[in-house]
Amino acid sequence: MVQFENQYRQIKVKIVYYGPALGGKTTCLQHVHRVTDPQRRSRLYSLNTASDRTLFFDLLSLNLGRIRGYRLAIQLYTVPGQVQYNATRRAVLAGADGVVFVADSQRDQHEANLQSFANLKENLEANGIDPMGQPLVLQYNKRDLANLIPIDELESDLNVAGLPSFPTVAITGDGVMEAFAAITENTLVSLADRLGIDTTGHAIERLKQQTRTALEPFVTASAPPVAADDIKITTPEHPPDETGPLPQETLVREAVRANLAMTDLSSQLELASRQLERKARVTRAIIEFGRLIAHQRDPADVLRLLVKTAVSRLEVQAASVMIVPAAGQLREAVVHGIEHDPLLASVVETTTAAGAVVTAGEPVLIASDLEGKTAGSVQMAVEKAGFASAVAVPLLAQDRLLGLLAVYRGHDRPSLDENDLELASILGATAAMGYSNALAFRQLEDSNIGLESTVDQRTQELKTTLDEVRRLNDELGRLDAIKNGLISRVAAQLNPPVSSLVTAAGALESLRGAAPEKTARFLDIIRKQADALAEVMENVGQAALLVTDPGVAKRHDAPLAEILRRAVAPVRDLAKQLEVEIKVLSPGNLETIACDAAAISTALRAVIKNAVEHNRPGGEVRIEVHRVLRGSEPWIEFKISDTGKGIPEADLDRVFDAFWQGAPGVRGENRGIGLGLMIAKQVVQRHGGRISVARRSPEGTMVSMALPQ
Ligand SMILES: Nc1nc2c(ncn2[C@@H]2O[C@H](COP(=O)(O)OP(=O)(O)OP(=O)(O)O)[C@@H](O)[C@H]2O)c(=O)[nH]1
Ligand SMILES: [Mg+2]
């Protein structure tokens, strides 16, 4: 009777070797064990009850595929052949899924064969098994000996049903594996039939094919030598007295059952411990992977690590990670062992197989097993790419789809199974968390950088604004100082002419009707004082203009000759008075210059007047005009030089300051309010020009005013 072992998702199938005493059953079982399990991963157990020996072992290393998702495993038993151990035989036969009857081919054993065969039928029936429906194959053993029963005779005596039969030599293994392959195949087909799987269809063909593929190598393999520890013998503490009366049949049966259960349990424990070991390995791998992922800051590194770990832990040839960029289709991010992911290659009705998996949102296991869940396009894509099995796991973090992990295994290895699916799912979930963390970290970093640069920019702007405010404040302070100076100067400057005017006007009044030569002196005074007043007013006007409008000059084309005339004419009288000669040296063909003509004339006049006032009697003021090139730009340069005492070197920097007047002039007094040169400098600067002052040798000062033409 087939055993479902749910915790291992495994079905255990029981095959019993039956036959007359000394027919070779034990020898057969040992042969199968040695051939199929050369590494001795499963043990061959032997139970002793009285002097009989029941051998059994689990055949776990065979990959016989799956039925309804359950792995198939085989358990082999022999029974004691001696007549008196019938209770044991019956107990062992209970739950048999298939039987191999090992007949002894020696002539003198024929009666024993017939008796044992009859006994088999009887015991099957006693266990509620229909002998006709039971999978059964026959071995005619010891074909190497003399005095044999011919095969024909054995066939007609034992095999009326036409079952598969094999001549064998158990001690060399000849024919043993062929018989084993036949009983395995028949048993699995019968099992599928009992489970209601259509035994005429494609599924059963696949199962048979898988069984043949699994057993083929063993049929042709030669058996390794017998090992000393091949058989583990479990012996009762007090061996029963062989000569004494046989124990009651029921007692024997119970003893055998208990013993069988014990050893079966022990083999299950072995299996469980192997699975536990594997689980522990897997758990360690998961912890290690989680630790690695937690340290990743680069999303691409997380994906690379996932593929690397999946390939090594799941022992697959190929793997890939696809990702979903914001609102986009899946695309490959990391690919290993394949050029392109097969799930992206196949398209059914505009959807890729990968798309179908992520839409379903569940991990998928694809394996070419008997009853594997058919997954339509995914299965097709995997088969088309030449792989036998695959696992695809959607990568989700907080319910958000990030991508898909897919791993692929070829036909040369056992199919990926539920354990692999589970491991892949855990790796995928861990990586998805790591990936989404790394993405968030990167976003945070990016926005931090943005924030920093914004703060920098604002700080810079603020600094610029502050600098500007400071500059404006300084300028305001400077202008305020000029204003205050201007007011006191103007008051001082206005006082003498005004009182002279008042005096002269009074004198004129008293001389009303007098001769013109008498009044001429007072009129002269009035004119001169009026001129002085006019000059003060002009200076104040200019200063006010510069203070209120420090912008760029308004330019119009003006003839240079006119500008010069307007600058020099008002100073001629003063020059004559001070016995200073004014010489204008300019090229005849003076052109026009784009400037604020009135302002430039005023600036020039201030400089010329300064040169006249600080000259010596008999001295000269020379005004030269040149056209010069600054780079490729045409400029006009005015050079005003005098023959006065000159300005001390230390004072040269201060001549353009407001109200600076230096040493008293020719007449021992300062005229004006000391704004002339400052105004000149501001006018020139507003035109984008240059003004400078230098001492001349051997005497005098030279001021240069240069303007872009
Ligand atoms: N020459 C020869 N000897 C064999 C062959 N098969 C088994 N023997 C020998 O026959 C003897 C009995 O073999 P076992 O395998 O113990 O027989 P068994 O069927 O298990 O016997 P019980 O357990 O007593 O029922 C041993 O000495 C084997 O070496 C064979 O094919 N040829
Ligand atoms: Mg035996």
XYZ file of C-alpha atoms and ligand atoms in Angstrom:
742
model
C 0.000 0.000 0.000
C 1.489 3.301 -1.122
C 2.572 5.676 1.651
C 2.110 9.433 1.280
C 4.700 11.281 3.338
C 3.253 14.742 3.297
C 5.958 16.454 5.274
C 8.490 15.450 2.602
C 5.989 15.655 -0.273
C 6.991 12.120 -1.082
C 5.262 8.892 -2.039
C 6.958 5.689 -0.867
C 6.404 2.624 -3.018
C 7.030 -0.835 -1.514
C 8.514 -3.640 -3.624
C 8.975 -7.096 -2.070
C 11.331 -9.871 -3.268
C 9.559 -13.164 -2.680
C 10.528 -16.763 -3.330
C 11.727 -20.140 -2.025
C 14.459 -20.460 0.593
C 17.982 -19.843 -0.677
C 16.622 -18.832 -4.094
C 18.792 -15.684 -4.131
C 16.382 -12.895 -2.952
C 18.847 -11.372 -0.504
C 21.610 -11.548 -3.099
C 19.381 -9.661 -5.560
C 18.552 -6.938 -3.076
C 22.191 -6.474 -2.185
C 22.994 -6.139 -5.844
C 20.333 -3.475 -6.416
C 21.553 -1.612 -3.376
C 25.189 -1.609 -4.422
C 24.423 -0.562 -7.957
C 21.907 2.179 -7.261
C 23.533 3.616 -4.178
C 27.285 3.314 -4.632
C 27.910 6.031 -2.007
C 25.886 4.051 0.556
C 23.696 7.044 1.373
C 20.923 4.724 2.446
C 21.602 1.733 4.612
C 20.611 -1.835 4.019
C 18.764 -2.970 7.097
C 18.369 -6.500 8.242
C 15.868 -7.654 10.805
C 16.378 -10.856 12.654
C 13.412 -12.598 14.097
C 14.358 -16.062 15.249
C 16.796 -17.120 12.545
C 15.064 -15.494 9.577
C 16.447 -12.401 8.027
C 14.263 -9.769 6.464
C 16.264 -7.306 4.498
C 15.053 -3.954 3.414
C 16.320 -0.548 2.362
C 15.073 2.711 0.960
C 16.037 3.608 -2.532
C 16.202 7.364 -2.280
C 18.819 8.289 -4.772
C 16.714 7.503 -7.813
C 15.012 10.445 -9.449
C 11.839 8.856 -10.707
C 9.963 12.103 -11.205
C 6.742 13.077 -9.548
C 3.140 12.120 -9.320
C 0.729 14.924 -8.437
C 3.709 16.963 -7.288
C 4.942 14.202 -4.976
C 8.445 12.788 -5.356
C 8.592 9.041 -5.850
C 10.750 6.915 -3.557
C 11.128 3.157 -3.498
C 11.507 0.830 -0.542
C 12.769 -2.709 -1.198
C 12.140 -5.758 1.016
C 13.003 -9.440 1.051
C 11.292 -12.047 3.085
C 12.709 -15.233 4.624
C 12.048 -18.095 2.253
C 11.960 -20.953 4.711
C 8.530 -22.448 5.087
C 8.303 -21.886 8.837
C 8.598 -18.085 8.587
C 5.280 -17.596 6.909
C 4.106 -15.095 9.541
C 7.011 -12.822 8.719
C 6.396 -13.192 5.007
C 2.767 -12.262 5.392
C 3.607 -9.264 7.565
C 6.197 -8.004 5.109
C 3.896 -8.531 2.168
C 1.276 -6.274 3.721
C 1.209 -3.048 1.767
C 3.399 -4.306 -1.086
C 2.930 -2.264 -4.266
C 4.927 -4.669 -6.416
C 6.472 -8.153 -6.087
C 9.515 -9.822 -7.660
C 9.273 -13.574 -7.480
C 12.775 -15.106 -7.410
C 12.582 -18.752 -8.491
C 15.504 -21.145 -8.090
C 16.267 -22.648 -11.520
C 17.813 -25.841 -10.113
C 15.845 -28.964 -10.973
C 15.684 -30.141 -7.357
C 14.180 -26.814 -6.245
C 11.233 -26.902 -8.569
C 8.786 -28.169 -6.001
C 9.934 -25.395 -3.622
C 9.306 -22.821 -6.377
C 5.754 -24.033 -6.943
C 5.004 -24.102 -3.234
C 6.418 -20.620 -2.680
C 4.471 -19.227 -5.629
C 1.246 -20.680 -4.216
C 2.202 -19.283 -0.828
C 2.635 -15.831 -2.387
C -0.918 -15.885 -3.789
C -2.254 -17.033 -0.457
C -0.458 -14.342 1.526
C -1.458 -11.590 -0.901
C -5.071 -12.577 -0.516
C -4.639 -12.717 3.234
C -3.499 -9.114 3.073
C -6.504 -8.144 0.958
C -4.454 -7.788 -2.226
C -5.774 -9.202 -5.506
C -2.929 -11.409 -6.851
C -4.157 -10.873 -10.416
C -4.009 -7.083 -10.148
C -0.685 -7.038 -8.327
C 2.346 -5.856 -10.352
C 4.600 -8.917 -10.485
C 7.723 -9.951 -12.392
C 9.603 -13.257 -12.308
C 13.302 -14.003 -12.006
C 14.556 -17.471 -12.958
C 17.693 -17.330 -10.877
C 20.938 -19.282 -10.695
C 21.102 -19.702 -14.461
C 24.862 -20.220 -14.022
C 24.447 -23.638 -12.384
C 24.035 -27.114 -13.872
C 20.958 -29.320 -13.904
C 18.569 -26.484 -14.604
C 14.876 -26.444 -15.342
C 14.431 -25.156 -18.911
C 12.966 -21.635 -19.174
C 9.974 -22.981 -21.135
C 9.070 -25.272 -18.303
C 9.401 -22.511 -15.709
C 7.263 -20.263 -17.908
C 4.513 -22.830 -18.312
C 4.542 -23.781 -14.624
C 4.883 -20.355 -13.030
C 3.957 -17.758 -15.611
C 0.557 -18.639 -17.018
C -0.377 -14.951 -16.871
C 2.459 -14.013 -19.242
C 4.165 -11.648 -16.803
C 7.589 -10.144 -17.534
C 10.242 -12.761 -16.676
C 14.032 -12.715 -16.618
C 16.717 -15.392 -16.448
C 19.183 -14.102 -13.831
C 22.408 -14.854 -12.001
C 22.098 -12.918 -8.737
C 25.693 -13.445 -7.602
C 26.964 -11.626 -10.711
C 23.956 -9.355 -11.058
C 23.065 -10.588 -14.559
C 19.457 -9.707 -15.337
C 18.762 -8.413 -11.811
C 18.513 -4.740 -12.736
C 16.422 -5.519 -15.824
C 13.926 -7.284 -13.589
C 14.084 -4.411 -11.116
C 13.454 -1.859 -13.881
C 10.457 -3.868 -15.072
C 8.842 -4.138 -11.634
C 9.486 -0.443 -10.949
C 7.836 0.622 -14.163
C 4.855 -1.690 -13.665
C 4.428 -0.626 -10.064
C 4.481 3.078 -10.900
C 1.999 2.609 -13.742
C -0.293 0.649 -11.422
C 0.090 3.382 -8.802
C -0.833 6.077 -11.326
C -3.843 3.960 -12.271
C -4.929 3.653 -8.649
C -4.578 7.438 -8.230
C -6.941 7.915 -11.153
C -4.406 9.245 -13.647
C -5.303 8.329 -17.220
C -2.914 5.433 -17.906
C -3.419 5.511 -21.645
C -2.424 9.135 -22.070
C 0.633 11.262 -22.472
C 1.278 11.520 -18.730
C 1.848 7.812 -18.280
C 4.217 7.713 -21.255
C 6.222 10.448 -19.634
C 6.332 8.561 -16.356
C 7.547 5.392 -18.077
C 10.128 7.352 -19.981
C 11.354 8.984 -16.812
C 11.635 5.616 -15.037
C 13.602 4.186 -17.924
C 15.899 7.209 -18.049
C 16.494 6.968 -14.314
C 17.250 3.236 -14.315
C 18.999 2.885 -17.647
C 22.478 3.701 -16.296
C 22.105 1.063 -13.549
C 21.051 -1.708 -15.871
C 24.317 -1.421 -17.743
C 26.485 -0.541 -14.732
C 28.629 -3.178 -13.092
C 28.177 -3.671 -9.361
C 30.862 -2.396 -7.023
C 32.387 -4.971 -4.654
C 30.484 -5.953 -1.546
C 31.327 -3.717 1.410
C 31.694 -5.026 4.933
C 29.236 -2.554 6.395
C 26.648 -3.123 3.700
C 24.203 -4.656 6.045
C 23.108 -3.242 9.333
C 21.861 -6.059 11.469
C 19.325 -5.508 14.166
C 19.360 -8.461 16.500
C 16.900 -9.107 19.359
C 18.541 -9.111 22.801
C 17.699 -12.749 23.511
C 17.871 -14.818 20.346
C 15.004 -17.302 20.476
C 15.929 -20.904 20.958
C 15.926 -22.344 17.454
C 15.197 -25.845 18.661
C 12.335 -24.731 20.903
C 8.709 -24.491 19.828
C 7.890 -21.733 17.326
C 6.241 -18.676 18.828
C 2.606 -18.216 18.125
C 2.041 -16.833 14.632
C 0.399 -13.637 15.865
C 3.224 -12.941 18.246
C 5.747 -13.358 15.473
C 3.747 -11.113 13.194
C 3.514 -8.400 15.819
C 7.210 -8.683 16.519
C 8.002 -8.335 12.844
C 5.643 -5.390 12.470
C 7.196 -3.623 15.442
C 10.636 -4.305 14.139
C 9.731 -3.117 10.675
C 8.186 0.016 12.091
C 11.318 0.674 14.149
C 13.693 0.316 11.267
C 11.377 2.201 8.982
C 11.315 4.974 11.545
C 15.065 4.963 11.726
C 15.340 5.289 7.956
C 12.838 8.116 8.066
C 14.902 9.777 10.762
C 17.915 9.512 8.539
C 15.970 11.175 5.750
C 14.632 13.828 8.112
C 18.092 14.579 9.423
C 19.404 14.935 5.871
C 16.562 17.315 5.108
C 17.208 19.222 8.322
C 20.845 19.578 7.403
C 19.804 20.928 4.032
C 17.331 23.324 5.654
C 20.057 24.537 8.020
C 22.368 25.132 5.061
C 19.630 27.003 3.257
C 18.829 29.072 6.352
C 22.471 30.012 6.780
C 22.593 30.991 3.123
C 19.489 33.148 3.530
C 20.886 34.886 6.617
C 24.176 35.529 4.873
C 22.361 36.856 1.811
C 20.200 39.138 3.971
C 23.307 40.508 5.690
C 25.005 41.190 2.357
C 21.911 42.840 0.901
C 21.481 45.069 3.957
C 24.869 46.643 3.218
C 24.172 47.448 -0.419
C 23.616 51.095 -1.273
C 23.622 50.649 -5.049
C 20.412 49.151 -6.531
C 22.386 47.536 -9.375
C 24.654 45.768 -6.865
C 21.601 44.292 -5.129
C 20.386 42.778 -8.413
C 23.821 41.417 -9.302
C 24.111 39.834 -5.861
C 20.657 38.269 -6.221
C 21.553 36.603 -9.519
C 24.926 35.434 -8.213
C 23.392 33.939 -5.069
C 20.471 32.349 -6.928
C 22.815 30.682 -9.414
C 25.061 29.213 -6.734
C 22.416 28.288 -4.146
C 19.860 26.860 -6.549
C 22.532 25.190 -8.683
C 21.143 26.439 -11.967
C 22.852 27.197 -15.262
C 20.977 30.367 -16.044
C 19.245 33.176 -14.208
C 18.068 36.695 -14.791
C 16.530 39.645 -13.033
C 14.093 41.830 -14.877
C 12.982 45.151 -13.471
C 10.017 47.428 -14.031
C 11.164 50.995 -14.558
C 8.583 53.587 -13.449
C 5.337 52.799 -15.305
C 7.203 50.743 -17.879
C 7.471 47.222 -19.252
C 9.737 44.584 -17.708
C 13.264 44.763 -18.995
C 16.426 42.754 -18.320
C 18.713 44.165 -15.662
C 21.129 41.280 -14.974
C 21.441 38.127 -17.082
C 23.593 35.073 -16.346
C 24.209 32.024 -18.534
C 21.778 33.067 -21.275
C 21.839 35.802 -23.853
C 18.283 36.935 -23.206
C 15.642 35.849 -20.782
C 13.295 33.338 -22.462
C 10.323 34.700 -20.509
C 10.749 38.048 -22.260
C 11.309 36.478 -25.658
C 8.013 34.679 -26.096
C 4.973 36.806 -26.701
C 1.434 35.461 -26.588
C -1.281 37.971 -27.474
C 0.980 40.972 -26.748
C 1.855 39.634 -23.281
C 5.257 38.094 -22.546
C 5.503 35.012 -20.345
C 7.245 37.250 -17.788
C 4.283 39.616 -17.944
C 1.937 36.697 -17.259
C 3.905 35.765 -14.123
C 3.935 39.276 -12.695
C 0.252 39.706 -13.466
C -0.494 36.513 -11.527
C 1.741 37.899 -8.756
C 2.736 34.431 -7.476
C 6.014 32.495 -7.675
C 5.841 29.780 -10.351
C 7.593 26.397 -10.544
C 7.929 24.877 -13.983
C 9.155 21.272 -14.184
C 8.682 18.643 -16.850
C 7.134 16.327 -14.257
C 4.149 14.111 -14.664
C 1.624 16.336 -13.013
C 3.389 19.689 -12.773
C 1.057 22.644 -12.756
C 0.787 23.664 -16.370
C 1.623 27.319 -16.650
C 0.870 27.863 -20.332
C 3.114 30.462 -21.917
C 5.718 30.184 -19.156
C 6.104 26.426 -19.604
C 6.332 26.867 -23.359
C 9.002 29.555 -23.049
C 11.090 27.407 -20.701
C 10.873 24.330 -22.936
C 11.589 26.332 -26.058
C 14.778 27.690 -24.482
C 15.911 24.085 -23.880
C 15.532 24.033 -20.094
C 13.888 21.232 -18.110
C 12.759 23.273 -15.129
C 12.525 26.849 -13.957
C 11.371 29.051 -11.133
C 10.042 32.586 -11.611
C 9.484 34.861 -8.625
C 7.870 38.309 -8.835
C 9.899 40.829 -6.792
C 7.548 42.773 -4.566
C 8.266 45.359 -1.885
C 5.332 46.757 0.097
C 3.002 45.318 -2.551
C 4.767 47.303 -5.257
C 6.030 45.260 -8.201
C 9.753 45.905 -8.738
C 10.648 43.109 -11.114
C 11.008 39.383 -11.660
C 13.664 36.787 -10.789
C 13.906 33.753 -13.075
C 16.229 30.731 -12.765
C 16.613 27.883 -15.255
C 17.934 24.323 -14.938
C 18.824 22.012 -17.812
C 17.946 18.347 -18.440
C 21.190 17.027 -16.979
C 20.093 17.643 -13.395
C 17.017 16.779 -11.316
C 14.172 19.229 -11.808
C 13.831 22.225 -9.529
C 11.267 21.422 -6.836
C 9.113 23.057 -4.154
C 12.122 23.515 -1.875
C 13.875 25.436 -4.633
C 10.749 27.486 -5.221
C 10.669 28.357 -1.534
C 14.355 29.320 -1.454
C 14.015 31.418 -4.610
C 10.983 33.176 -3.100
C 12.887 34.057 0.072
C 15.925 35.281 -1.867
C 13.597 37.303 -4.096
C 11.724 38.861 -1.175
C 14.997 39.741 0.592
C 16.476 41.250 -2.544
C 13.263 43.184 -3.289
C 13.448 44.854 0.130
C 17.147 45.599 -0.350
C 16.533 46.927 -3.846
C 13.735 49.230 -2.769
C 15.837 50.465 0.168
C 18.776 51.171 -2.127
C 16.469 53.051 -4.517
C 15.076 55.126 -1.645
C 18.581 55.785 -0.362
C 19.681 56.981 -3.777
C 16.657 59.293 -4.072
C 17.429 60.707 -0.656
C 21.026 61.308 -1.666
C 19.966 62.996 -4.906
C 17.477 65.264 -3.176
C 20.099 66.085 -0.528
C 22.504 67.157 -3.213
C 19.747 69.297 -4.790
C 18.965 70.840 -1.433
C 22.608 71.653 -0.760
C 23.040 73.360 -4.095
C 19.840 75.367 -3.589
C 21.046 76.489 -0.176
C 24.435 77.415 -1.680
C 22.770 79.399 -4.418
C 20.466 81.235 -2.017
C 23.391 81.998 0.290
C 25.326 83.394 -2.635
C 22.345 85.499 -3.700
C 21.914 86.753 -0.164
C 25.612 87.616 0.015
C 25.385 89.499 -3.256
C 22.340 91.371 -2.002
C 24.109 92.173 1.267
C 27.196 93.377 -0.618
C 24.980 95.553 -2.760
C 23.198 96.965 0.303
C 26.568 97.648 1.920
C 27.835 99.300 -1.241
C 24.698 101.420 -1.530
C 25.027 102.316 2.124
C 28.646 103.386 1.606
C 27.637 105.377 -1.443
C 24.842 106.989 0.541
C 27.319 107.905 3.283
C 29.708 109.352 0.718
C 26.969 111.365 -0.942
C 25.752 112.528 2.433
C 29.251 113.765 3.269
C 29.427 115.535 -0.091
C 26.031 117.106 0.554
C 27.056 118.365 3.998
C 30.371 119.672 2.671
C 28.584 121.245 -0.244
C 26.135 123.103 1.971
C 28.835 124.626 4.177
C 31.109 125.429 1.183
C 28.261 126.968 -0.737
C 27.289 129.060 2.253
C 30.922 130.211 2.615
C 31.273 130.848 -1.109
C 28.013 132.715 -1.368
C 28.760 135.056 1.491
C 31.547 137.281 -0.033
C 29.999 137.820 -3.480
C 26.607 138.466 -1.987
C 27.975 141.081 0.487
C 30.132 142.584 -2.328
C 27.044 142.723 -4.503
C 25.031 144.386 -1.759
C 27.825 146.932 -1.160
C 28.325 147.631 -4.881
C 24.576 147.925 -5.415
C 24.354 150.454 -2.511
C 27.258 152.485 -3.971
C 25.617 152.492 -7.388
C 22.406 153.701 -5.822
C 24.162 156.643 -4.200
C 25.906 157.429 -7.515
C 22.659 157.507 -9.446
C 23.023 160.039 -12.235
C 26.811 160.242 -11.781
C 29.268 160.012 -14.665
C 29.720 156.549 -16.177
C 33.430 156.367 -15.371
C 32.450 156.740 -11.681
C 29.936 153.895 -11.797
C 32.016 151.608 -14.029
C 34.111 150.258 -11.149
C 30.994 149.146 -9.221
C 29.409 147.644 -12.312
C 32.625 145.667 -12.856
C 32.442 144.426 -9.272
C 28.801 143.427 -9.751
C 29.612 141.543 -12.974
C 32.541 139.685 -11.443
C 30.645 138.779 -8.316
C 27.698 137.708 -10.419
C 30.094 135.488 -12.458
C 31.445 134.011 -9.261
C 27.892 133.314 -8.095
C 27.017 131.776 -11.435
C 29.996 129.455 -11.189
C 29.057 128.385 -7.695
C 25.525 127.726 -8.898
C 26.795 125.697 -11.837
C 29.043 123.627 -9.614
C 26.173 122.990 -7.237
C 23.934 122.108 -10.153
C 26.487 119.646 -11.525
C 27.106 118.141 -8.114
C 23.365 117.745 -7.579
C 23.061 116.096 -10.962
C 25.860 113.624 -10.180
C 24.386 112.829 -6.816
C 20.871 112.218 -8.063
C 21.763 110.494 -11.342
C 24.877 108.353 -11.107
C 23.841 106.311 -14.160
C 25.295 106.144 -17.623
C 25.688 109.374 -19.554
C 23.163 110.228 -22.276
C 25.212 110.515 -25.434
C 24.719 112.440 -28.630
C 27.204 113.031 -31.397
C 28.801 116.406 -30.644
C 31.587 118.227 -32.564
C 34.816 118.161 -30.572
C 35.641 121.770 -31.597
C 32.416 122.972 -29.987
C 33.111 121.072 -26.762
C 36.596 122.591 -26.553
C 35.270 126.082 -27.189
C 32.637 125.728 -24.445
C 35.281 124.516 -22.040
C 37.940 127.156 -22.735
C 35.976 130.372 -23.410
C 34.702 130.923 -19.849
C 38.218 130.594 -18.460
C 39.951 133.056 -20.833
C 39.173 136.138 -18.718
C 40.495 134.494 -15.597
C 43.622 133.402 -17.473
C 44.252 136.912 -18.731
C 43.822 138.269 -15.205
C 46.345 135.747 -13.854
C 48.691 136.278 -16.807
C 48.459 132.685 -17.849
C 48.431 131.779 -21.519
C 46.003 129.086 -22.733
C 47.217 127.125 -25.801
C 44.921 124.682 -27.585
C 46.794 122.183 -29.783
C 44.438 120.029 -31.780
C 44.510 118.409 -35.188
C 42.642 120.539 -37.697
C 40.115 117.890 -38.656
C 38.505 117.290 -35.255
C 35.550 114.994 -35.547
C 32.534 114.368 -33.410
C 32.403 112.393 -30.214
C 29.376 110.577 -28.810
C 28.916 112.082 -25.356
C 26.890 114.256 -23.025
C 28.465 117.395 -24.507
C 27.455 119.796 -21.704
C 28.856 117.466 -19.017
C 32.129 116.879 -20.864
C 32.567 120.630 -21.425
C 32.030 121.254 -17.705
C 34.528 118.546 -16.770
C 37.142 119.931 -19.175
C 36.548 123.462 -17.935
C 37.008 122.394 -14.319
C 40.375 120.844 -15.178
C 41.485 123.827 -17.304
C 40.393 126.299 -14.652
C 42.312 124.344 -12.050
C 45.385 124.477 -14.276
C 45.018 128.247 -14.695
C 44.478 128.935 -11.014
C 47.449 126.875 -9.881
C 49.813 128.373 -12.468
C 52.352 131.128 -12.063
C 52.105 134.520 -13.695
C 53.618 134.191 -17.160
C 52.983 130.483 -17.153
C 50.945 128.519 -19.698
C 48.170 125.957 -19.869
C 48.489 123.639 -22.814
C 45.464 121.662 -24.044
C 46.259 118.846 -26.468
C 43.697 116.650 -28.194
C 44.701 113.306 -29.749
C 42.947 110.406 -31.325
C 44.296 107.148 -29.846
C 43.506 103.438 -30.174
C 42.747 101.351 -27.121
C 42.794 97.836 -28.479
C 40.865 98.295 -31.692
C 38.615 101.044 -30.260
C 39.105 104.703 -31.212
C 39.386 107.006 -28.159
C 39.851 110.742 -27.780
C 42.436 111.894 -25.242
C 42.599 115.428 -23.756
C 45.903 116.331 -22.084
C 45.818 119.476 -19.928
C 49.231 120.500 -18.612
C 50.260 123.527 -16.617
C 53.496 125.179 -15.445
C 52.477 125.598 -11.823
C 54.151 124.332 -8.679
C 52.773 120.898 -9.211
C 50.986 118.664 -6.741
C 53.124 116.883 -4.159
C 53.509 113.222 -4.984
C 51.687 112.248 -1.768
C 48.609 114.271 -2.727
C 48.211 112.893 -6.249
C 45.707 110.259 -5.079
C 43.517 112.853 -3.411
C 43.031 115.384 -6.180
C 39.751 113.828 -7.275
C 38.303 113.740 -3.766
C 35.416 116.056 -2.958
C 36.464 119.424 -1.546
C 40.209 118.754 -1.854
C 41.877 121.969 -2.906
C 45.557 121.453 -2.260
C 47.863 124.415 -1.720
C 46.530 127.942 -2.306
C 46.656 129.090 -5.893
C 48.559 131.940 -7.553
C 46.612 134.610 -5.750
C 47.082 132.997 -2.388
C 43.452 132.023 -2.137
C 41.279 129.163 -3.207
C 38.488 129.807 -5.578
C 35.499 127.519 -6.062
C 34.165 124.922 -3.748
C 36.599 122.078 -4.505
C 34.188 119.906 -6.505
C 35.549 120.574 -9.998
C 37.934 117.629 -10.306
C 35.596 115.279 -8.519
C 32.829 116.173 -10.952
C 35.261 115.794 -13.854
C 36.166 112.310 -12.679
C 32.529 111.280 -12.300
C 31.630 112.618 -15.732
C 34.513 110.719 -17.334
C 33.654 107.523 -15.536
C 30.002 107.798 -16.570
C 31.275 107.841 -20.158
C 33.383 104.740 -19.596
C 36.530 106.850 -19.863
C 39.746 107.247 -17.845
C 41.110 110.254 -15.955
C 44.525 110.493 -14.345
C 46.880 113.059 -12.965
C 50.700 113.163 -13.028
C 53.520 115.494 -12.077
C 55.478 116.994 -14.958
C 59.161 117.640 -14.947
C 60.647 120.090 -14.438
C 57.427 121.852 -13.337
C 53.661 121.598 -13.351
C 50.926 118.996 -13.522
C 49.380 117.055 -16.360
C 45.789 115.744 -16.302
C 44.727 113.243 -18.915
C 41.068 112.680 -19.798
C 40.401 109.858 -22.271
C 36.977 108.947 -23.661
C 35.774 106.281 -26.078
C 34.865 108.086 -29.263
N 25.635 -19.898 -8.272
C 24.706 -19.044 -7.836
N 24.513 -18.909 -6.537
C 23.587 -18.031 -6.121
C 22.849 -17.272 -7.019
N 22.006 -16.496 -6.299
C 22.222 -16.777 -5.007
N 23.176 -17.719 -4.890
C 23.657 -18.233 -3.664
O 22.607 -18.951 -3.052
C 22.668 -18.797 -1.640
C 21.396 -18.264 -1.067
O 21.227 -16.971 -1.482
P 20.346 -15.894 -0.719
O 20.370 -14.644 -1.515
O 20.729 -15.821 0.673
O 18.944 -16.577 -0.836
P 17.566 -16.142 -0.180
O 16.547 -16.265 -1.212
O 17.712 -14.791 0.421
O 17.363 -17.207 0.951
P 16.451 -17.111 2.310
O 16.728 -15.801 2.864
O 16.902 -18.251 3.094
O 15.073 -17.267 1.838
C 23.880 -17.959 -1.357
O 24.978 -18.783 -1.060
C 24.117 -17.244 -2.652
O 25.470 -16.939 -2.861
C 23.088 -17.476 -8.421
O 22.463 -16.861 -9.305
N 24.011 -18.357 -8.775
Mg 17.455 -14.149 2.293
